[in-house]
GROMACS .gro file of C-alpha atoms in nm:
model
  333
    1MET     CA    1  -0.075   4.546   5.064
    2TRP     CA    2   0.007   4.619   4.699
    3PHE     CA    3  -0.337   4.492   4.589
    4ARG     CA    4  -0.508   4.730   4.833
    5ARG     CA    5  -0.299   5.021   4.705
    6LEU     CA    6  -0.390   4.934   4.343
    7VAL     CA    7  -0.765   4.927   4.426
    8LEU     CA    8  -0.747   5.261   4.606
    9LEU     CA    9  -0.553   5.414   4.313
   10CYS     CA   10  -0.821   5.299   4.063
   11CYS     CA   11  -1.101   5.439   4.282
   12GLY     CA   12  -0.928   5.775   4.308
   13LEU     CA   13  -0.875   5.793   3.929
   14MET     CA   14  -1.243   5.708   3.873
   15ALA     CA   15  -1.355   5.981   4.111
   16PHE     CA   16  -1.151   6.244   3.917
   17GLY     CA   17  -1.273   6.128   3.572
   18ALA     CA   18  -0.963   5.924   3.476
   19VAL     CA   19  -1.163   5.599   3.459
   20PRO     CA   20  -1.478   5.630   3.242
   21ALA     CA   21  -1.670   5.327   3.377
   22LEU     CA   22  -1.691   5.110   3.690
   23ALA     CA   23  -1.784   4.736   3.679
   24VAL     CA   24  -2.021   4.643   3.965
   25ASP     CA   25  -2.162   4.298   4.047
   26THR     CA   26  -2.540   4.322   4.107
   27CYS     CA   27  -2.584   3.968   4.233
   28ALA     CA   28  -2.604   4.133   4.579
   29PRO     CA   29  -2.796   4.460   4.641
   30ALA     CA   30  -2.576   4.765   4.575
   31THR     CA   31  -2.623   5.135   4.508
   32CYS     CA   32  -2.398   5.378   4.326
   33ALA     CA   33  -2.380   5.743   4.426
   34PRO     CA   34  -2.303   5.987   4.144
   35SER     CA   35  -2.004   6.218   4.191
   36THR     CA   36  -2.024   6.595   4.143
   37CYS     CA   37  -1.668   6.610   4.007
   38ALA     CA   38  -1.714   6.402   3.687
   39PRO     CA   39  -1.991   6.186   3.542
   40ALA     CA   40  -1.947   5.808   3.572
   41THR     CA   41  -2.151   5.523   3.433
   42CYS     CA   42  -2.210   5.184   3.595
   43ALA     CA   43  -2.171   4.869   3.382
   44VAL     CA   44  -2.378   4.603   3.559
   45ARG     CA   45  -2.464   4.236   3.505
   46THR     CA   46  -2.833   4.153   3.463
   47CYS     CA   47  -2.859   3.929   3.770
   48ALA     CA   48  -3.111   4.165   3.939
   49PRO     CA   49  -3.236   4.523   3.878
   50VAL     CA   50  -3.015   4.790   4.035
   51THR     CA   51  -3.107   5.150   4.103
   52CYS     CA   52  -2.854   5.427   4.163
   53ALA     CA   53  -2.965   5.632   4.463
   54PRO     CA   54  -2.822   5.983   4.496
   55ALA     CA   55  -2.590   6.039   4.790
   56PRO     CA   56  -2.392   6.341   4.895
   57VAL     CA   57  -2.033   6.302   4.776
   58THR     CA   58  -1.763   6.564   4.810
   59CYS     CA   59  -1.480   6.608   4.560
   60GLN     CA   60  -1.152   6.440   4.646
   61PRO     CA   61  -0.820   6.626   4.634
   62ALA     CA   62  -0.582   6.593   4.337
   63VAL     CA   63  -0.360   6.284   4.300
   64GLN     CA   64  -0.017   6.322   4.461
   65TYR     CA   65   0.303   6.159   4.328
   66VAL     CA   66   0.595   6.030   4.535
   67GLU     CA   67   0.943   5.953   4.398
   68LYS     CA   68   1.079   5.603   4.470
   69THR     CA   69   1.404   5.431   4.378
   70VAL     CA   70   1.381   5.079   4.227
   71LEU     CA   71   1.651   4.841   4.100
   72CYS     CA   72   1.620   4.745   3.731
   73PRO     CA   73   1.819   4.451   3.588
   74THR     CA   74   2.054   4.559   3.306
   75TRP     CA   75   2.282   4.340   3.094
   76VAL     CA   76   2.637   4.482   3.064
   77THR     CA   77   2.926   4.348   2.856
   78GLU     CA   78   3.253   4.322   3.051
   79LYS     CA   79   3.601   4.197   2.963
   80ARG     CA   80   3.759   3.938   3.191
   81ARG     CA   81   4.085   3.741   3.182
   82VAL     CA   82   4.047   3.365   3.186
   83THR     CA   83   4.290   3.072   3.161
   84VAL     CA   84   4.238   2.857   2.848
   85THR     CA   85   4.400   2.520   2.770
   86GLU     CA   86   4.526   2.491   2.409
   87CYS     CA   87   4.720   2.222   2.218
   88ARG     CA   88   5.022   2.257   1.991
   89PRO     CA   89   5.164   1.989   1.757
   90GLU     CA   90   5.510   1.829   1.825
   91GLN     CA   91   5.708   1.575   1.619
   92ARG     CA   92   5.822   1.268   1.816
   93THR     CA   93   6.019   0.954   1.716
   94TYR     CA   94   5.953   0.609   1.868
   95THR     CA   95   6.082   0.252   1.811
   96TYR     CA   96   5.852  -0.051   1.779
   97THR     CA   97   5.901  -0.428   1.722
   98VAL     CA   98   5.761  -0.604   1.413
   99CYS     CA   99   5.713  -0.985   1.393
  100ARG     CA  100   5.751  -1.148   1.048
  101GLN     CA  101   5.679  -1.510   0.949
  102VAL     CA  102   5.960  -1.674   0.742
  103PRO     CA  103   5.867  -2.009   0.569
  104GLU     CA  104   6.118  -2.301   0.595
  105THR     CA  105   6.096  -2.648   0.427
  106GLN     CA  106   6.188  -2.965   0.627
  107GLN     CA  107   6.182  -3.343   0.557
  108VAL     CA  108   5.992  -3.543   0.819
  109LYS     CA  109   5.942  -3.922   0.851
  110ARG     CA  110   5.586  -4.017   0.943
  111GLN     CA  111   5.411  -4.349   1.012
  112TYR     CA  112   5.045  -4.396   0.929
  113THR     CA  113   4.804  -4.690   0.925
  114VAL     CA  114   4.649  -4.816   0.599
  115MET     CA  115   4.344  -5.048   0.587
  116VAL     CA  116   4.410  -5.335   0.340
  117PRO     CA  117   4.099  -5.534   0.228
  118GLU     CA  118   4.114  -5.921   0.246
  119VAL     CA  119   3.849  -6.172   0.121
  120HIS     CA  120   3.738  -6.457   0.353
  121LYS     CA  121   3.477  -6.739   0.328
  122ARG     CA  122   3.235  -6.871   0.588
  123THR     CA  123   2.942  -7.116   0.609
  124GLU     CA  124   2.602  -6.985   0.715
  125THR     CA  125   2.281  -7.166   0.813
  126TYR     CA  126   1.951  -6.998   0.737
  127THR     CA  127   1.580  -7.091   0.744
  128VAL     CA  128   1.346  -7.083   0.444
  129CYS     CA  129   0.963  -7.066   0.471
  130ARG     CA  130   0.776  -7.280   0.216
  131PRO     CA  131   0.399  -7.235   0.153
  132VAL     CA  132   0.164  -7.536   0.204
  133TRP     CA  133  -0.203  -7.508   0.093
  134LYS     CA  134  -0.483  -7.678   0.294
  135GLN     CA  135  -0.867  -7.698   0.259
  136VAL     CA  136  -1.047  -7.579   0.576
  137GLN     CA  137  -1.422  -7.580   0.657
  138ARG     CA  138  -1.548  -7.255   0.815
  139GLU     CA  139  -1.882  -7.128   0.939
  140CYS     CA  140  -2.011  -6.773   0.898
  141THR     CA  141  -2.328  -6.579   0.977
  142VAL     CA  142  -2.496  -6.409   0.680
  143MET     CA  143  -2.770  -6.145   0.703
  144VAL     CA  144  -3.045  -6.252   0.456
  145PRO     CA  145  -3.297  -5.978   0.361
  146HIS     CA  146  -3.674  -6.054   0.385
  147THR     CA  147  -3.968  -5.837   0.283
  148GLU     CA  148  -4.253  -5.776   0.531
  149THR     CA  149  -4.584  -5.590   0.502
  150ARG     CA  150  -4.683  -5.374   0.801
  151GLN     CA  151  -4.986  -5.163   0.898
  152GLY     CA  152  -4.943  -4.805   1.021
  153THR     CA  153  -5.087  -4.453   1.019
  154ARG     CA  154  -4.973  -4.144   0.839
  155ARG     CA  155  -5.063  -3.775   0.850
  156VAL     CA  156  -5.225  -3.636   0.536
  157CYS     CA  157  -5.293  -3.269   0.464
  158LYS     CA  158  -5.643  -3.222   0.316
  159LEU     CA  159  -5.815  -2.902   0.198
  160VAL     CA  160  -6.147  -2.851   0.379
  161PRO     CA  161  -6.398  -2.594   0.243
  162VAL     CA  162  -6.482  -2.323   0.501
  163GLN     CA  163  -6.732  -2.041   0.445
  164GLU     CA  164  -6.620  -1.694   0.564
  165MET     CA  165  -6.754  -1.339   0.536
  166ARG     CA  166  -6.535  -1.091   0.346
  167THR     CA  167  -6.573  -0.714   0.309
  168VAL     CA  168  -6.570  -0.602  -0.056
  169CYS     CA  169  -6.606  -0.259  -0.219
  170GLU     CA  170  -6.870  -0.218  -0.492
  171ASP     CA  171  -6.906   0.081  -0.722
  172GLN     CA  172  -7.280   0.169  -0.734
  173GLY     CA  173  -7.237   0.487  -0.938
  174HIS     CA  174  -7.445   0.616  -1.231
  175TRP     CA  175  -7.405   0.805  -1.557
  176GLU     CA  176  -7.479   1.177  -1.582
  177GLU     CA  177  -7.500   1.410  -1.883
  178ARG     CA  178  -7.305   1.730  -1.827
  179PRO     CA  179  -7.253   2.034  -2.059
  180VAL     CA  180  -6.896   2.087  -2.184
  181THR     CA  181  -6.766   2.404  -2.357
  182THR     CA  182  -6.529   2.343  -2.651
  183CYS     CA  183  -6.334   2.587  -2.870
  184CYS     CA  184  -6.396   2.594  -3.246
  185PRO     CA  185  -6.139   2.707  -3.508
  186PRO     CA  186  -6.155   3.081  -3.599
  187THR     CA  187  -6.381   3.181  -3.891
  188PRO     CA  188  -6.348   3.488  -4.117
  189PRO     CA  189  -6.400   3.775  -4.114
  190THR     CA  190  -6.348   3.811  -3.737
  191CYS     CA  191  -6.079   3.540  -3.714
  192ALA     CA  192  -6.174   3.493  -3.347
  193PRO     CA  193  -6.216   3.149  -3.190
  194ALA     CA  194  -6.579   3.047  -3.131
  195GLN     CA  195  -6.707   2.846  -2.835
  196ALA     CA  196  -6.957   2.561  -2.865
  197VAL     CA  197  -7.149   2.386  -2.585
  198THR     CA  198  -7.183   2.009  -2.609
  199THR     CA  199  -7.321   1.741  -2.377
  200CYS     CA  200  -7.114   1.441  -2.265
  201ARG     CA  201  -7.179   1.145  -2.035
  202VAL     CA  202  -6.979   1.131  -1.710
  203TRP     CA  203  -6.965   0.835  -1.469
  204VAL     CA  204  -7.026   0.943  -1.108
  205PRO     CA  205  -6.870   0.679  -0.873
  206LYS     CA  206  -7.028   0.565  -0.547
  207ILE     CA  207  -6.817   0.317  -0.346
  208VAL     CA  208  -7.021   0.097  -0.110
  209GLN     CA  209  -6.874  -0.167   0.129
  210LYS     CA  210  -7.072  -0.483   0.197
  211GLN     CA  211  -7.024  -0.828   0.348
  212VAL     CA  212  -7.008  -1.119   0.100
  213PRO     CA  213  -6.990  -1.493   0.193
  214VAL     CA  214  -6.675  -1.658   0.049
  215THR     CA  215  -6.588  -2.029   0.049
  216CYS     CA  216  -6.217  -2.088   0.123
  217LEU     CA  217  -6.012  -2.408   0.123
  218LYS     CA  218  -5.808  -2.439   0.443
  219PRO     CA  219  -5.543  -2.712   0.501
  220GLN     CA  220  -5.617  -2.964   0.778
  221TRP     CA  221  -5.391  -3.254   0.895
  222VAL     CA  222  -5.571  -3.590   0.923
  223GLU     CA  223  -5.429  -3.929   1.039
  224GLU     CA  224  -5.536  -4.225   0.821
  225PRO     CA  225  -5.431  -4.596   0.817
  226CYS     CA  226  -5.183  -4.715   0.553
  227THR     CA  227  -4.991  -5.031   0.451
  228TYR     CA  228  -4.616  -5.019   0.381
  229THR     CA  229  -4.342  -5.271   0.294
  230VAL     CA  230  -4.025  -5.311   0.507
  231THR     CA  231  -3.707  -5.505   0.422
  232VAL     CA  232  -3.571  -5.688   0.729
  233CYS     CA  233  -3.236  -5.875   0.747
  234ARG     CA  234  -3.229  -6.204   0.940
  235PRO     CA  235  -2.907  -6.384   1.042
  236GLU     CA  236  -2.840  -6.736   0.896
  237LYS     CA  237  -2.542  -6.968   0.958
  238ARG     CA  238  -2.368  -7.110   0.651
  239THR     CA  239  -2.065  -7.341   0.594
  240TYR     CA  240  -1.805  -7.289   0.319
  241THR     CA  241  -1.463  -7.429   0.224
  242VAL     CA  242  -1.157  -7.202   0.222
  243SER     CA  243  -0.801  -7.267   0.094
  244VAL     CA  244  -0.553  -7.168   0.365
  245CYS     CA  245  -0.180  -7.118   0.302
  246ALA     CA  246   0.045  -7.242   0.586
  247TYR     CA  247   0.424  -7.182   0.592
  248GLU     CA  248   0.678  -7.447   0.695
  249GLN     CA  249   1.033  -7.356   0.803
  250VAL     CA  250   1.313  -7.561   0.631
  251PRO     CA  251   1.682  -7.520   0.744
  252MET     CA  252   1.946  -7.470   0.464
  253THR     CA  253   2.328  -7.411   0.442
  254ARG     CA  254   2.536  -7.185   0.214
  255GLU     CA  255   2.892  -7.043   0.177
  256VAL     CA  256   2.931  -6.666   0.187
  257CYS     CA  257   3.233  -6.455   0.083
  258TYR     CA  258   3.298  -6.141   0.285
  259THR     CA  259   3.568  -5.869   0.287
  260VAL     CA  260   3.764  -5.768   0.598
  261CYS     CA  261   3.991  -5.460   0.622
  262VAL     CA  262   4.321  -5.542   0.797
  263PRO     CA  263   4.530  -5.248   0.933
  264LYS     CA  264   4.897  -5.222   0.823
  265VAL     CA  265   5.161  -4.968   0.938
  266VAL     CA  266   5.343  -4.782   0.655
  267GLU     CA  267   5.637  -4.536   0.689
  268ARG     CA  268   5.715  -4.252   0.441
  269VAL     CA  269   5.912  -3.925   0.415
  270GLU     CA  270   5.718  -3.597   0.365
  271GLN     CA  271   5.825  -3.239   0.306
  272VAL     CA  272   5.670  -3.000   0.555
  273THR     CA  273   5.676  -2.619   0.538
  274VAL     CA  274   5.719  -2.456   0.878
  275CYS     CA  275   5.686  -2.081   0.947
  276LYS     CA  276   5.937  -1.930   1.190
  277THR     CA  277   5.880  -1.598   1.366
  278VAL     CA  278   6.156  -1.333   1.310
  279THR     CA  279   6.147  -1.003   1.508
  280GLU     CA  280   6.271  -0.667   1.369
  281GLN     CA  281   6.312  -0.320   1.523
  282LYS     CA  282   6.164  -0.025   1.327
  283THR     CA  283   6.160   0.352   1.385
  284ALA     CA  284   5.859   0.582   1.309
  285THR     CA  285   5.776   0.954   1.347
  286CYS     CA  286   5.437   1.084   1.470
  287THR     CA  287   5.275   1.419   1.555
  288VAL     CA  288   5.151   1.462   1.914
  289MET     CA  289   4.923   1.744   2.041
  290VAL     CA  290   5.080   1.881   2.365
  291PRO     CA  291   4.844   2.084   2.591
  292TYR     CA  292   4.949   2.418   2.747
  293GLN     CA  293   4.767   2.700   2.932
  294VAL     CA  294   4.727   3.057   2.803
  295GLU     CA  295   4.556   3.361   2.959
  296LYS     CA  296   4.307   3.542   2.731
  297GLU     CA  297   4.074   3.837   2.758
  298VAL     CA  298   3.709   3.747   2.671
  299GLU     CA  299   3.377   3.938   2.673
  300VAL     CA  300   3.116   3.823   2.928
  301GLN     CA  301   2.748   3.930   2.963
  302VAL     CA  302   2.684   4.036   3.327
  303CYS     CA  303   2.343   4.126   3.475
  304LYS     CA  304   2.363   4.428   3.711
  305MET     CA  305   2.092   4.596   3.916
  306VAL     CA  306   2.086   4.967   3.821
  307PRO     CA  307   1.892   5.208   4.052
  308LYS     CA  308   1.613   5.406   3.881
  309THR     CA  309   1.387   5.680   4.019
  310ILE     CA  310   1.015   5.659   3.929
  311ARG     CA  311   0.707   5.860   4.028
  312VAL     CA  312   0.428   5.665   4.205
  313PRO     CA  313   0.078   5.818   4.258
  314VAL     CA  314  -0.052   5.820   4.617
  315CYS     CA  315  -0.426   5.744   4.652
  316ALA     CA  316  -0.658   5.980   4.842
  317PRO     CA  317  -0.905   5.854   5.107
  318PRO     CA  318  -1.155   5.610   4.944
  319THR     CA  319  -1.507   5.722   4.843
  320CYS     CA  320  -1.831   5.527   4.891
  321CYS     CA  321  -1.813   5.369   4.542
  322ALA     CA  322  -1.447   5.275   4.601
  323VAL     CA  323  -1.532   5.106   4.931
  324LYS     CA  324  -1.816   4.911   4.768
  325HIS     CA  325  -1.588   4.813   4.475
  326VAL     CA  326  -1.326   4.684   4.721
  327ARG     CA  327  -1.594   4.478   4.898
  328HIS     CA  328  -1.706   4.325   4.565
  329LEU     CA  329  -1.348   4.238   4.471
  330ARG     CA  330  -1.295   4.070   4.809
  331ARG     CA  331  -1.613   3.863   4.759
  332GLY     CA  332  -1.488   3.749   4.412
  333CYS     CA  333  -1.779   3.896   4.206
   0.00000   0.00000   0.00000
């Protein structure tokens, strides 16, 4: 409803000359009728050519205003009484218990075990390995190298002459004598440079292409027989004498001294310091914050709706251009 009222208000202001121009979408065919009350121009998009056809339009009556009352939000500062919790300091005395360690020396008899070393002897039997050398015959296989001559083939790269035709460029030009103008040094009394004509020979080139036979050497792989020597190893059995060391075990006896630790119980008197706990009562003073409630007057920002009278223009009946403009707005152009 408010959008329709706004459209009608704009159309009425345009008809009475308050709005200088009207935006019209020409994507669809539309015509604009000029008003006899005030001139108006049409700003159009260039989607398609638009022509304004004259149409009989009568002048609309003057815009009427109606008074309406609206509520406007206004911030007002007010004073209100509130209850606030505050703290005040108070001196208080309390008693607490303190534990103190008092050292005390005592004599205590203690028994402990001491390890006393003692030397003992024992007889041990052990085995000794003695080396014994023997001559042993052994056989082994030895690879004996032999040289052999073998026949085979190999690939050899040879250069073979081949005759080909090549295109070469040959200069078949000739000499020509052409006149050339040269400047001579100035001579008195005119002191002006003189010109002399001389003849010089000039080579006139003439490039001619022709086919020339050329003999080229091209590589070619050829297989040919060859003789080569190969070393081949053949197995042979041989006998040789080796000295082998064999070990014999011989039992032997010996006396060994060893030390053994024997435990013994010993008693002695020691002085031990023991700490005893002694309690004491002490008094201390401290400051405590005690809360209490107080009523205070504070300033508070309050938003109030204040009535206000405004003048609102009332739109006259819509004209042809206004109706078309409303249609374009509804279509979204």
